[in-house]
XYZ file of C-alpha atoms in Angstrom:
779
model
C 29.641 33.206 50.625
C 27.463 32.357 48.884
C 27.702 28.484 47.436
C 27.542 28.308 43.504
C 24.504 27.523 42.159
C 23.845 23.568 41.364
C 23.121 22.820 37.884
C 19.607 21.511 37.466
C 19.742 17.455 36.907
C 19.710 16.270 33.224
C 16.445 14.714 32.599
C 15.677 10.874 31.956
C 14.429 9.903 28.819
C 11.390 8.504 30.097
C 10.862 12.424 31.885
C 11.504 13.908 27.872
C 8.810 11.338 26.317
C 6.304 12.570 28.608
C 7.115 16.269 28.227
C 6.638 16.326 24.399
C 3.543 13.701 25.145
C 1.566 16.186 27.487
C 2.373 19.127 25.098
C -0.428 20.507 23.910
C 0.966 20.406 20.022
C 4.510 20.130 18.715
C 7.309 20.831 20.460
C 11.081 21.626 19.697
C 14.656 21.499 21.301
C 14.432 24.674 22.200
C 11.060 24.081 24.480
C 12.459 20.898 25.924
C 15.951 22.703 27.004
C 13.912 25.510 28.499
C 11.767 23.312 30.393
C 14.571 20.853 31.902
C 17.076 23.975 32.216
C 19.351 22.676 30.175
C 22.260 25.108 29.009
C 24.289 24.840 25.813
C 26.767 22.298 27.207
C 24.023 19.684 28.093
C 22.812 19.659 24.595
C 24.556 16.603 22.978
C 22.762 14.621 25.443
C 19.657 15.841 24.690
C 20.251 15.312 21.635
C 20.572 11.447 21.790
C 17.358 10.856 23.723
C 15.949 13.045 20.953
C 17.425 10.396 18.401
C 17.184 7.408 20.420
C 12.665 8.091 20.657
C 12.489 8.700 17.659
C 14.328 5.596 16.793
C 12.342 3.519 19.009
C 9.573 5.393 16.903
C 8.373 6.498 20.698
C 8.037 10.675 18.950
C 7.799 11.383 15.505
C 10.091 14.576 14.251
C 7.662 17.193 12.308
C 7.782 20.483 10.048
C 10.729 22.339 12.141
C 12.770 20.267 13.652
C 9.706 19.525 15.974
C 8.667 16.395 17.950
C 5.580 15.353 18.978
C 4.061 11.891 19.911
C 3.364 9.730 16.435
C 0.065 10.306 15.127
C -0.452 13.886 17.190
C -2.048 16.701 15.598
C -0.282 20.156 15.525
C -1.658 22.972 18.140
C -2.949 24.355 15.114
C -4.425 23.394 11.556
C -7.145 23.481 9.427
C -10.352 21.021 9.567
C -13.809 20.385 8.014
C -16.443 19.901 9.401
C -17.599 16.219 8.949
C -20.745 15.190 10.700
C -23.029 16.983 13.377
C -23.916 14.962 16.544
C -27.396 14.045 17.735
C -27.107 17.117 20.537
C -26.448 19.384 17.858
C -22.378 19.741 17.662
C -19.956 20.116 15.501
C -17.505 16.841 14.295
C -14.525 17.832 12.523
C -11.482 16.255 10.837
C -8.294 17.875 9.674
C -8.236 18.114 6.625
C -4.472 17.429 5.450
C -5.063 13.915 7.498
C -3.071 11.525 4.837
C -2.637 8.428 7.013
C -4.847 4.904 6.382
C -5.648 5.245 9.952
C -9.313 7.091 11.028
C -8.409 10.471 11.627
C -8.976 11.477 15.409
C -12.202 13.464 16.137
C -11.994 17.052 16.909
C -15.074 18.343 18.480
C -16.220 22.168 18.012
C -17.487 23.300 20.846
C -17.598 27.433 21.256
C -19.751 29.281 20.389
C -18.435 31.033 16.893
C -18.340 27.857 15.018
C -21.875 27.163 15.734
C -22.407 29.222 11.750
C -20.721 26.663 10.398
C -22.393 23.275 8.802
C -21.535 20.422 7.314
C -18.618 20.549 4.784
C -17.394 23.930 6.129
C -13.793 24.765 6.797
C -11.674 26.170 9.404
C -8.560 26.916 11.368
C -8.663 25.939 14.831
C -6.516 25.917 18.112
C -7.217 21.940 19.544
C -6.329 20.445 23.037
C -6.148 17.201 22.850
C -8.783 15.139 25.112
C -7.463 11.979 24.781
C -5.552 10.003 21.602
C -8.532 9.960 19.462
C -10.485 13.115 20.317
C -9.341 16.798 20.389
C -11.440 19.844 21.556
C -11.467 22.529 18.758
C -11.791 26.261 19.229
C -12.485 28.148 16.285
C -9.715 30.591 15.310
C -11.275 32.022 11.637
C -13.500 30.644 9.110
C -12.479 30.031 5.766
C -14.130 30.159 2.258
C -11.892 28.146 0.636
C -13.649 26.555 -2.264
C -17.056 25.294 -1.936
C -16.724 21.753 -0.681
C -18.464 19.445 -3.238
C -20.147 15.506 -3.315
C -20.655 13.147 -5.368
C -24.093 11.550 -6.100
C -27.137 10.075 -7.778
C -29.497 12.445 -8.653
C -33.167 11.589 -7.453
C -36.495 13.659 -8.635
C -38.390 14.999 -5.764
C -41.427 17.305 -5.666
C -38.957 20.386 -4.013
C -36.533 19.506 -7.157
C -34.799 16.656 -5.945
C -32.306 14.460 -3.633
C -29.257 13.865 -3.841
C -27.786 10.588 -2.769
C -24.369 10.156 -2.045
C -22.007 7.393 -4.214
C -19.276 7.179 -1.301
C -20.787 3.976 1.319
C -18.882 6.769 4.211
C -21.050 9.584 3.680
C -24.614 8.698 4.751
C -26.503 12.468 4.576
C -28.691 12.847 1.559
C -28.904 16.575 0.490
C -32.116 18.458 -0.865
C -31.748 20.086 -4.701
C -33.785 23.376 -5.043
C -35.204 22.714 -8.932
C -33.646 25.748 -10.294
C -30.051 24.094 -9.190
C -30.725 20.954 -11.261
C -28.827 21.966 -14.369
C -32.175 19.488 -16.613
C -30.222 16.175 -14.664
C -32.740 13.342 -14.787
C -33.061 10.509 -12.328
C -31.161 8.265 -12.117
C -28.121 10.335 -12.856
C -24.476 11.161 -11.580
C -23.896 14.521 -10.757
C -21.263 16.506 -9.148
C -22.852 19.344 -6.861
C -21.290 21.786 -4.804
C -22.603 22.011 -0.955
C -24.358 25.258 0.221
C -22.758 27.454 2.746
C -24.346 27.085 6.300
C -26.133 24.977 7.958
C -30.342 24.619 8.501
C -32.568 22.568 9.553
C -33.515 19.366 7.869
C -31.270 18.028 4.930
C -28.846 20.447 3.779
C -29.201 21.704 0.295
C -26.658 21.192 -2.928
C -26.388 22.443 -6.463
C -25.607 20.628 -9.393
C -22.790 21.642 -11.281
C -21.711 19.163 -13.503
C -23.820 16.298 -14.792
C -21.933 12.821 -15.353
C -23.737 10.578 -16.844
C -26.026 7.650 -15.998
C -25.616 4.785 -13.378
C -26.304 2.569 -15.706
C -23.829 3.411 -18.240
C -20.622 1.264 -18.543
C -17.891 4.357 -17.887
C -19.911 5.677 -14.354
C -18.154 3.170 -12.381
C -14.807 4.825 -13.235
C -15.979 7.857 -13.190
C -17.140 7.799 -9.969
C -14.047 7.228 -8.360
C -12.301 9.679 -10.525
C -14.455 12.292 -9.082
C -14.764 11.281 -5.490
C -11.067 11.184 -4.843
C -10.121 14.377 -6.821
C -7.818 12.483 -9.434
C -6.880 14.790 -12.808
C -8.577 13.356 -16.148
C -7.987 16.366 -18.395
C -4.197 17.927 -19.357
C -3.442 21.675 -19.680
C -3.893 22.314 -23.679
C -0.459 23.475 -22.987
C 0.721 20.018 -21.727
C -1.406 18.487 -25.106
C 0.200 20.393 -27.518
C 3.864 19.562 -26.317
C 2.812 15.647 -26.374
C 1.209 16.124 -29.887
C 4.978 17.898 -31.274
C 7.177 15.572 -30.027
C 9.165 13.763 -32.650
C 11.229 11.250 -32.794
C 15.143 10.647 -30.398
C 17.515 10.708 -32.789
C 20.817 8.590 -32.304
C 23.067 11.764 -31.263
C 25.413 10.940 -28.922
C 23.296 7.934 -27.766
C 25.043 4.391 -26.913
C 23.695 2.057 -30.147
C 22.011 -0.933 -28.736
C 19.363 -1.274 -31.478
C 21.721 -4.738 -31.876
C 20.898 -6.153 -29.234
C 17.720 -8.798 -28.522
C 15.803 -6.640 -26.048
C 12.237 -8.371 -25.018
C 9.387 -6.935 -23.312
C 7.309 -8.691 -21.079
C 3.676 -7.452 -20.032
C 0.353 -8.363 -18.925
C -2.429 -8.829 -21.888
C -3.895 -5.907 -21.359
C -0.745 -3.888 -20.976
C -0.837 -0.544 -23.985
C 2.393 1.307 -22.588
C 5.513 -0.804 -22.952
C 8.487 1.196 -20.687
C 10.830 -2.139 -19.216
C 12.421 -3.764 -21.678
C 15.636 -6.662 -20.721
C 18.104 -9.376 -21.873
C 21.068 -11.375 -20.517
C 23.164 -13.932 -21.434
C 25.432 -16.164 -19.925
C 28.874 -13.950 -18.984
C 31.790 -15.169 -21.671
C 34.395 -13.980 -18.684
C 36.727 -16.890 -16.836
C 36.671 -15.321 -13.047
C 32.416 -15.647 -13.496
C 31.739 -19.085 -14.396
C 27.430 -19.535 -14.913
C 27.574 -16.031 -13.713
C 25.411 -13.356 -16.215
C 25.552 -10.485 -18.030
C 22.334 -8.470 -17.993
C 20.419 -4.998 -19.277
C 17.257 -3.393 -18.518
C 16.110 -0.653 -20.296
C 13.895 2.092 -19.458
C 12.525 4.632 -22.003
C 13.483 7.817 -21.625
C 10.624 9.845 -20.620
C 13.181 12.501 -19.059
C 14.209 13.520 -22.782
C 10.657 14.511 -23.317
C 9.467 15.408 -20.592
C 11.554 18.905 -19.030
C 11.909 20.250 -15.601
C 8.894 22.854 -15.172
C 7.437 22.732 -18.675
C 3.407 22.226 -19.529
C 4.051 18.437 -19.513
C 6.432 18.146 -16.061
C 3.849 20.353 -14.341
C 0.511 17.994 -15.491
C 2.764 14.238 -15.013
C 4.485 16.663 -11.039
C 0.836 17.065 -10.323
C -0.610 13.555 -10.895
C 2.288 11.313 -9.599
C 1.149 8.405 -10.856
C -0.550 6.645 -13.752
C -3.923 5.401 -12.338
C -5.422 2.017 -13.043
C -9.316 1.231 -13.450
C -10.651 -2.096 -15.034
C -12.203 -0.404 -17.737
C -9.339 2.525 -18.055
C -6.689 4.221 -17.587
C -5.710 7.821 -16.551
C -2.202 8.076 -17.500
C 0.189 10.193 -15.697
C 1.860 11.628 -18.856
C -1.170 11.989 -22.221
C -1.265 9.253 -24.393
C 0.923 10.584 -27.601
C 3.765 9.518 -25.468
C 3.041 6.771 -22.965
C 1.621 5.143 -26.021
C 3.658 6.349 -28.479
C 7.064 8.046 -28.092
C 8.065 6.611 -24.424
C 6.012 3.012 -25.524
C 8.937 0.535 -25.958
C 7.265 -1.211 -29.138
C 8.630 -3.575 -30.824
C 10.398 -3.086 -34.095
C 10.671 0.440 -33.566
C 13.861 3.077 -32.100
C 13.003 3.931 -29.113
C 15.686 6.312 -26.603
C 15.993 4.663 -23.114
C 17.836 5.072 -20.007
C 20.148 1.239 -20.041
C 22.154 -0.138 -16.965
C 24.655 -3.239 -17.918
C 24.828 -5.738 -15.102
C 27.114 -8.347 -14.050
C 25.896 -11.121 -11.401
C 27.459 -14.203 -10.552
C 25.986 -17.659 -10.714
C 24.720 -17.134 -6.809
C 23.320 -14.165 -8.339
C 25.206 -11.748 -6.406
C 25.741 -7.968 -8.386
C 29.376 -7.744 -9.365
C 29.213 -4.207 -11.679
C 27.009 -2.175 -13.538
C 26.593 0.552 -15.539
C 24.727 3.207 -16.848
C 24.376 4.377 -20.309
C 21.807 6.729 -22.172
C 21.173 4.822 -25.673
C 18.762 3.587 -28.672
C 16.959 0.062 -28.881
C 15.126 -1.571 -31.387
C 12.815 -4.127 -29.086
C 13.294 -7.559 -30.665
C 9.355 -9.065 -29.012
C 6.185 -7.197 -27.280
C 5.574 -10.709 -24.848
C 3.507 -11.273 -22.346
C 3.679 -13.090 -19.051
C 1.217 -16.320 -19.905
C 3.190 -16.576 -23.618
C 6.701 -16.530 -21.585
C 5.272 -18.972 -18.815
C 3.982 -21.116 -21.336
C 7.347 -21.170 -23.253
C 9.128 -22.359 -20.597
C 6.733 -24.920 -19.436
C 7.446 -26.609 -23.212
C 3.616 -24.911 -24.594
C 5.302 -22.511 -26.766
C 3.758 -20.845 -29.766
C 4.701 -20.344 -33.217
C 5.730 -16.565 -31.848
C 7.959 -17.848 -28.566
C 9.154 -20.986 -29.979
C 12.042 -19.422 -31.768
C 13.103 -17.035 -28.957
C 13.139 -20.099 -25.890
C 16.458 -20.467 -26.697
C 18.734 -17.562 -27.863
C 16.085 -15.231 -25.767
C 14.428 -16.935 -22.673
C 16.385 -19.372 -21.429
C 19.189 -16.980 -20.517
C 16.492 -14.983 -19.212
C 15.041 -17.598 -17.436
C 19.126 -18.526 -15.520
C 19.729 -14.648 -14.628
C 16.307 -15.329 -12.797
C 16.903 -18.557 -11.306
C 20.243 -16.737 -9.556
C 18.481 -13.812 -9.113
C 16.097 -15.270 -6.703
C 18.545 -17.376 -5.168
C 20.319 -14.119 -3.608
C 16.836 -13.503 -2.661
C 16.080 -16.361 -0.605
C 19.477 -15.734 0.511
C 18.761 -12.091 1.687
C 15.186 -12.928 3.659
C 12.458 -11.083 2.114
C 9.201 -10.571 3.797
C 7.161 -13.624 1.604
C 4.020 -12.355 1.573
C 2.274 -12.913 -0.975
C -1.026 -11.740 -1.304
C -4.118 -12.195 -4.242
C -4.663 -9.889 -6.746
C -8.362 -9.775 -7.892
C -8.605 -9.251 -11.800
C -12.037 -7.323 -12.710
C -12.902 -8.732 -16.548
C -14.181 -6.451 -18.550
C -15.413 -6.641 -21.864
C -15.967 -3.928 -24.885
C -18.733 -2.184 -24.000
C -17.090 -2.103 -20.161
C -19.053 -4.388 -18.513
C -18.293 -7.178 -15.791
C -18.067 -10.202 -17.194
C -16.340 -11.756 -14.199
C -13.935 -11.842 -10.954
C -10.948 -13.804 -10.445
C -7.874 -13.652 -8.739
C -5.186 -12.659 -11.253
C -2.295 -15.896 -11.480
C 1.120 -14.908 -10.861
C 3.721 -16.861 -12.340
C 7.530 -17.108 -12.607
C 7.874 -14.663 -15.285
C 6.752 -12.399 -13.379
C 8.534 -12.654 -10.718
C 11.421 -12.537 -13.336
C 10.539 -9.377 -14.541
C 10.125 -8.077 -10.597
C 13.602 -9.317 -9.769
C 15.095 -7.675 -12.962
C 13.896 -4.380 -11.990
C 15.098 -4.752 -8.131
C 18.098 -5.390 -9.430
C 18.151 -2.171 -11.775
C 16.562 -0.454 -9.362
C 19.230 -1.060 -6.530
C 21.803 0.142 -8.901
C 19.901 2.966 -9.470
C 20.078 4.225 -5.906
C 24.093 2.958 -5.702
C 25.408 5.105 -8.577
C 23.271 8.464 -7.474
C 25.440 8.003 -4.282
C 28.678 7.395 -5.374
C 27.909 10.828 -7.137
C 26.755 12.519 -4.170
C 23.278 12.829 -6.274
C 20.272 13.767 -4.307
C 17.970 10.109 -4.658
C 14.185 9.954 -4.418
C 14.617 6.522 -2.091
C 11.877 4.098 -2.314
C 11.462 4.117 1.634
C 9.850 1.126 3.397
C 11.406 1.145 7.094
C 11.069 -1.499 9.387
C 7.492 -2.226 11.504
C 6.989 0.616 14.104
C 7.827 -0.806 18.239
C 3.979 -0.232 19.384
C 2.696 -2.362 16.447
C 5.179 -4.894 16.864
C 4.749 -5.386 20.421
C 1.103 -6.015 18.940
C 1.685 -8.612 16.923
C 4.039 -10.195 19.688
C 1.099 -10.100 21.891
C -1.235 -11.519 19.670
C 1.622 -14.385 18.442
C 1.841 -15.406 22.112
C -1.346 -16.417 22.712
C -0.890 -18.621 19.706
C 1.950 -20.338 21.014
C 4.129 -18.953 18.418
C 7.119 -16.652 19.489
C 8.405 -13.154 17.800
C 12.266 -12.390 18.753
C 12.594 -9.389 21.054
C 15.973 -8.347 19.419
C 16.896 -6.617 15.756
C 14.252 -7.237 13.286
C 14.912 -8.734 10.018
C 12.341 -9.707 7.417
C 13.205 -13.839 7.961
C 12.174 -13.489 11.560
C 8.397 -12.947 9.991
C 8.841 -15.491 6.726
C 9.949 -18.352 9.952
C 6.546 -17.351 11.483
C 4.717 -17.555 8.296
C 6.278 -20.971 7.862
C 5.767 -22.232 11.040
C 1.846 -22.318 10.111
C 1.674 -22.755 6.554
C -1.111 -25.485 5.307
C -2.480 -24.704 9.447
C -5.799 -23.325 10.518
C -3.993 -20.932 11.431
C -1.898 -19.578 8.136
C -4.675 -17.014 7.036
C -4.453 -14.861 10.100
C -1.108 -14.972 10.912
C -0.516 -13.619 7.647
C -3.220 -11.095 8.051
C -1.992 -9.902 11.235
C 2.329 -9.580 9.988
C 0.871 -7.947 7.006
C -0.917 -4.876 9.138
C 2.273 -4.555 11.215
C 4.329 -3.407 8.249
C 5.462 0.110 7.758
C 3.768 1.637 4.487
C 6.223 2.657 1.747
C 6.098 6.208 1.113
C 9.427 8.216 -1.740
C 12.323 10.257 0.514
C 15.567 11.586 0.052
C 16.043 10.307 3.124
C 17.420 6.716 2.838
C 16.110 4.399 5.550
C 16.472 1.535 3.193
C 13.967 -1.373 2.558
C 12.860 -3.653 5.239
C 10.752 -5.540 2.820
C 13.017 -6.311 0.374
C 16.046 -6.811 2.631
C 17.888 -3.849 0.759
C 20.354 -0.811 2.423
C 18.920 1.452 -0.476
C 16.099 0.923 -3.398
C 15.069 3.723 -5.586
C 12.378 3.339 -8.872
C 13.908 3.741 -11.646
C 12.336 1.537 -13.975
C 8.544 2.930 -14.674
C 8.336 6.435 -15.814
C 6.208 6.552 -17.705
C 3.785 5.833 -14.770
C 5.087 7.136 -12.035
C 6.763 10.628 -10.909
C 9.241 9.044 -8.996
C 11.425 7.548 -11.284
C 12.032 10.378 -13.737
C 13.174 12.424 -10.720
C 15.446 9.317 -10.608
C 16.340 9.479 -14.526
C 17.037 12.958 -13.755
C 19.108 12.545 -11.019
C 21.089 9.905 -12.945
C 21.599 12.124 -16.382
C 22.848 14.970 -13.962
C 25.146 13.464 -12.083
C 26.994 10.881 -15.429
C 26.206 14.237 -17.819
C 24.396 12.516 -20.219
C 22.703 15.561 -21.387
C 21.411 19.358 -20.184
C 17.684 17.784 -18.923
C 18.297 16.328 -16.131
C 17.790 17.309 -11.805
C 18.150 21.153 -11.435
C 19.433 22.904 -8.637
C 15.958 23.759 -7.614
C 14.481 20.015 -7.686
C 17.012 18.962 -5.872
C 16.059 21.756 -3.055
C 12.323 20.549 -3.336
C 12.855 16.586 -3.144
C 11.638 16.651 0.505
C 7.864 18.206 -0.435
C 8.691 15.854 -3.575
C 8.437 13.018 -2.180
C 5.792 14.179 0.334
C 3.819 15.055 -3.055
C 4.343 11.585 -4.997
C 3.740 9.475 -1.632
C 0.109 10.835 -1.356
C -0.572 10.906 -5.145
C 0.040 7.768 -4.963
C -2.066 6.302 -1.879
C -4.937 8.649 -3.638
C -4.612 6.676 -7.027
C -4.475 3.659 -4.723
C -7.684 4.162 -3.060
C -9.394 5.436 -6.201
C -8.174 1.787 -7.656
C -9.246 -0.328 -4.874
C -13.355 1.746 -4.642
C -13.014 0.832 -8.253
C -12.876 -2.993 -8.091
C -15.894 -2.919 -5.043
C -17.745 -1.044 -7.321
C -17.047 -3.886 -10.668
C -17.706 -6.664 -8.184
C -20.566 -5.474 -6.227
C -21.794 -4.520 -10.360
C -20.855 -8.449 -11.058
C -22.445 -10.356 -7.621
C -25.689 -7.638 -7.370
C -27.450 -10.439 -9.614
C -26.080 -13.007 -7.102
C -28.167 -10.890 -4.161
C -29.370 -14.558 -2.002
C -26.743 -16.997 -3.155
C -24.538 -18.938 -0.561
C -20.547 -17.876 -1.104
C -17.390 -19.890 0.874
C -15.216 -17.177 2.307
C -12.931 -16.197 5.122
C -13.410 -13.079 7.839
C -10.841 -10.664 7.064
C -11.598 -8.165 8.807
C -12.624 -7.839 12.529
C -13.881 -4.177 14.851
C -17.260 -3.364 17.286
C -18.902 -3.318 14.607
C -19.371 -6.133 12.733
C -17.035 -8.569 10.571
C -15.493 -8.384 6.453
C -15.852 -10.783 4.770
C -13.820 -12.039 1.943
C -15.587 -14.488 -0.799
C -12.629 -17.029 -1.768
C -13.401 -17.451 -5.360
C -13.753 -13.681 -6.832
C -11.849 -11.833 -3.570
C -15.007 -9.587 -3.411
C -15.618 -7.924 0.225
C -18.063 -7.139 2.333
C -19.709 -6.134 5.784
C -21.521 -8.514 7.959
C -22.803 -6.362 10.484
C -22.802 -7.410 14.168
C -26.771 -6.980 14.861
C -27.053 -10.302 12.532
C -25.084 -12.130 14.374
C -26.746 -14.886 16.443
C -28.889 -13.568 19.124
C -26.108 -12.443 22.114
C -24.124 -9.717 22.842
C -20.489 -9.791 21.192
C -17.270 -7.726 23.015
C -14.733 -7.220 20.354
C -11.290 -8.323 21.472
C -9.131 -6.295 19.844
C -6.087 -7.778 20.551
C -7.400 -11.394 19.400
C -8.921 -9.963 16.692
C -12.464 -11.070 17.047
C -16.006 -10.913 18.181
C -16.993 -13.102 21.365
C -20.436 -13.683 22.327
C -20.470 -13.022 26.355
C -23.164 -15.582 26.713
C -22.490 -18.362 24.234
C -18.947 -18.005 23.937
C -19.191 -18.054 20.413
C -16.140 -16.681 18.496
C -15.832 -14.977 15.016
C -11.900 -14.626 14.421
C -10.285 -12.897 11.527
C -8.975 -15.947 9.264
C -12.051 -18.117 9.745
C -13.307 -19.738 6.777
C -16.858 -18.820 6.734
C -20.192 -19.181 4.365
C -21.945 -16.102 3.818
C -25.488 -14.980 2.499
C -25.005 -11.999 -0.065
C -27.993 -10.057 1.285
C -26.970 -7.088 -0.440
C -24.814 -5.628 -3.275
C -24.242 -1.299 -4.164
C -22.819 -0.813 -7.537
C -23.005 2.678 -7.105
C -21.060 2.551 -3.532
C -19.582 -0.789 -3.606
C -20.981 -1.369 -0.383
C -21.978 -5.497 0.442
C -23.988 -7.270 2.868
C -23.803 -10.626 3.873
C -25.173 -12.860 7.071
C -23.061 -15.865 8.563
C -25.260 -18.898 8.423
C -24.138 -22.045 9.555
C -24.375 -24.823 6.610
C -23.452 -28.594 6.484
C -20.604 -29.001 5.936
C -19.233 -26.109 6.097
C -17.744 -23.685 9.820
C -20.212 -20.809 9.113
C -19.901 -20.244 13.397
C -17.455 -21.001 15.276
C -17.747 -22.527 18.919
C -15.453 -22.289 21.964
C -12.955 -24.606 21.706
C -13.148 -25.314 17.714
C -10.771 -24.207 14.631
C -11.761 -24.479 10.877
C -9.456 -26.466 8.348
C -7.862 -24.461 6.476
C -9.230 -26.111 3.119
C -12.337 -28.387 3.946
C -13.679 -26.033 6.381
C -14.648 -29.203 8.744
C -14.868 -27.969 12.026
C -13.009 -29.243 14.879
C -11.124 -28.691 18.300
C -8.723 -25.607 18.259
C -5.281 -26.708 19.044
C -2.496 -23.952 18.220
C 0.440 -24.201 16.124
C 2.621 -23.980 19.177
C 0.355 -26.516 21.137
C 0.454 -28.756 18.566
C 4.794 -28.656 18.676
C 4.646 -29.300 22.636
C 1.994 -32.076 22.817
C 3.820 -34.141 19.862
C 7.167 -32.858 21.868
C 5.675 -34.630 25.437
C 4.201 -37.536 22.838
C 8.072 -38.026 21.233
C 9.026 -38.250 25.149
C 6.281 -40.451 26.787
C 7.697 -43.082 24.124
C 10.971 -42.960 25.046
C 10.094 -43.378 28.826
C 8.020 -46.851 27.518
C 10.564 -47.677 25.847
C 13.344 -47.702 28.527
C 10.540 -48.983 30.765
C 10.163 -52.245 28.817
C 13.818 -52.812 27.752
C 14.931 -52.820 31.874
C 12.020 -55.217 32.147
C 13.442 -57.328 29.689
C 10.214 -56.832 27.328
C 10.127 -55.771 23.821
C 9.669 -51.479 23.253
C 7.269 -50.452 21.801
C 3.593 -51.628 20.343
C 4.486 -54.660 17.770
C 8.014 -54.707 19.909
C 9.116 -51.922 17.623
C 11.300 -49.640 18.638
C 9.620 -45.399 17.754
C 11.853 -44.463 14.455
C 11.909 -40.666 16.076
C 13.290 -42.232 18.761
C 15.999 -44.540 17.431
C 18.768 -42.322 17.613
């Protein structure tokens, strides 16, 4: 008699992970089940394994419920050729790469790809060689749009040359004489790269002239074009905005008697949020507050699927440069009907909130109303008024308006501290620009309690929006900030261990990081620990799936408070309108089905805007410092990699590269775990967070790139030798002692004091110097 076939043993978590990691592309549950002979009765076991691996960050879930190793590329994808290696091979990158990390390299090795050139695109099948390197085989060459490059035109005998404006772009281009469009030397142009490959430089054809490099507008224009940020609105969208009219009260709640105020920066032109607070007179809430946050009712003017909506979705958000704004909505709306100007009727979406004296929210309610802002205030004005320096305008507002706002703020701040939010206070640079767009200075933007007041009011309103949509079972576009990935936490723990600091291995909460940050506050290690903790964090994104907001310590969070400049907030407004029956302009069925791709798109446009803003700041800073080449500056090492150091100047926040070749004569090894470059012979160490004196050698406003050399100057630790650290304020060098080491030394000293005191007492002698027992051991 034949024995019944024994079922195959169920795979372990490690076996499933190994199978996914070794697979060339993404795999689904079907492929995994087939590989391990898992029947339908055991699919629950497999589902649990995959869920556990995903929660641990060991795998990622991709399109169509497929799984892959974190950061892995799909088996088939579209790539763009970015370089030609010294041996003539083509190096490509994924076209859709959206992560902050450097994309993996793809080597195109087959003969069919050899006709391609830099900027060409193709559909390829890839095979992983190692984590950051793939081999690609050409499936189909794609015509697509011509690759474009932004650069400065320089005249030459053969027509001219194009010098790219991007500091990542190292190759120049030849521009034939008949393809210059009449460009003049020193003019910024947009050019199409000609297809194909030839010996020497690639050919390019000028398609747009943007002005001379000396013009004030050139910096922002470069950043706008390099990042493909839409500038011109379609005619139909502009027409719709121009034809917009004042909203009527209709069924709206009349809130015009409430003394709302707006508080923004001095240079703000659109005011989309107004605030109000007063003491709660309810007997059951002593010391509590009633608050309101009113937000411009953009959904009234921008309807799903109309020209304005399509233009706003394409942009995703406004982009802010030192000399201009590229708005998400036309100026007729962003600075007009959707701006809460003082003493003018404006339609709003508003939320009433009640908090107790400890900042705990008791209840909330949303309404669609009409307000009339009583004042447009700035952060500086408000802070000065609360510090006893009120002017003629703010003086009458201190008692009836500002003091209740600050009372509610202090209660909310107490709740924030109790909740335990991630306390990383990163300085922000502000570029000072005159009316002609010329840089007049670079400063660190001040941060007042007035900034924090608005921040806390907005956070609570955002929480209320997410809660309200969940309550009515309506899709919500959450602002998601996930917990740090396990591999990043492990790298952080290894780094902290080297400094005798310990990060818990259990469930991680923001207060665990704050404890580490507090322990190094004021010490030489403060800067480096803050920097490394920041780098361990996940990136915030938009998603219809609620993963909570780790940094704020909140279970649910959505963006509701800036629909003029963020499409995500407009989606949330529409959701509230639909959920609460506040009009016919709410979230549509089609939008509800597209929430995931909408979230992906606006997350990409947000990163695009952040990159453009950062690039513009770098270029403006380089323009400001270009006249100071050769000068010495105090700064800190804010980046370490295998080709050099990045130094950030203390006074301006501007940053630049110190090439490894300029460091004192030695062979320097990159210690990734220690975030340091270490000389092989001298053991001279350059470490993240070190205070240095840097000499500016080169500053290019065109690319925003700056080159520094580190120098050793009396009174400054321009370099750090083995066993030395740097004082955080003075720059003086002293023996390196980590915070953990300091604690152990102090504890050992205390123990010795106790022993000495005990021996002295036993021999009948007076304990301690002068016969006194140390105050620390008296208990």
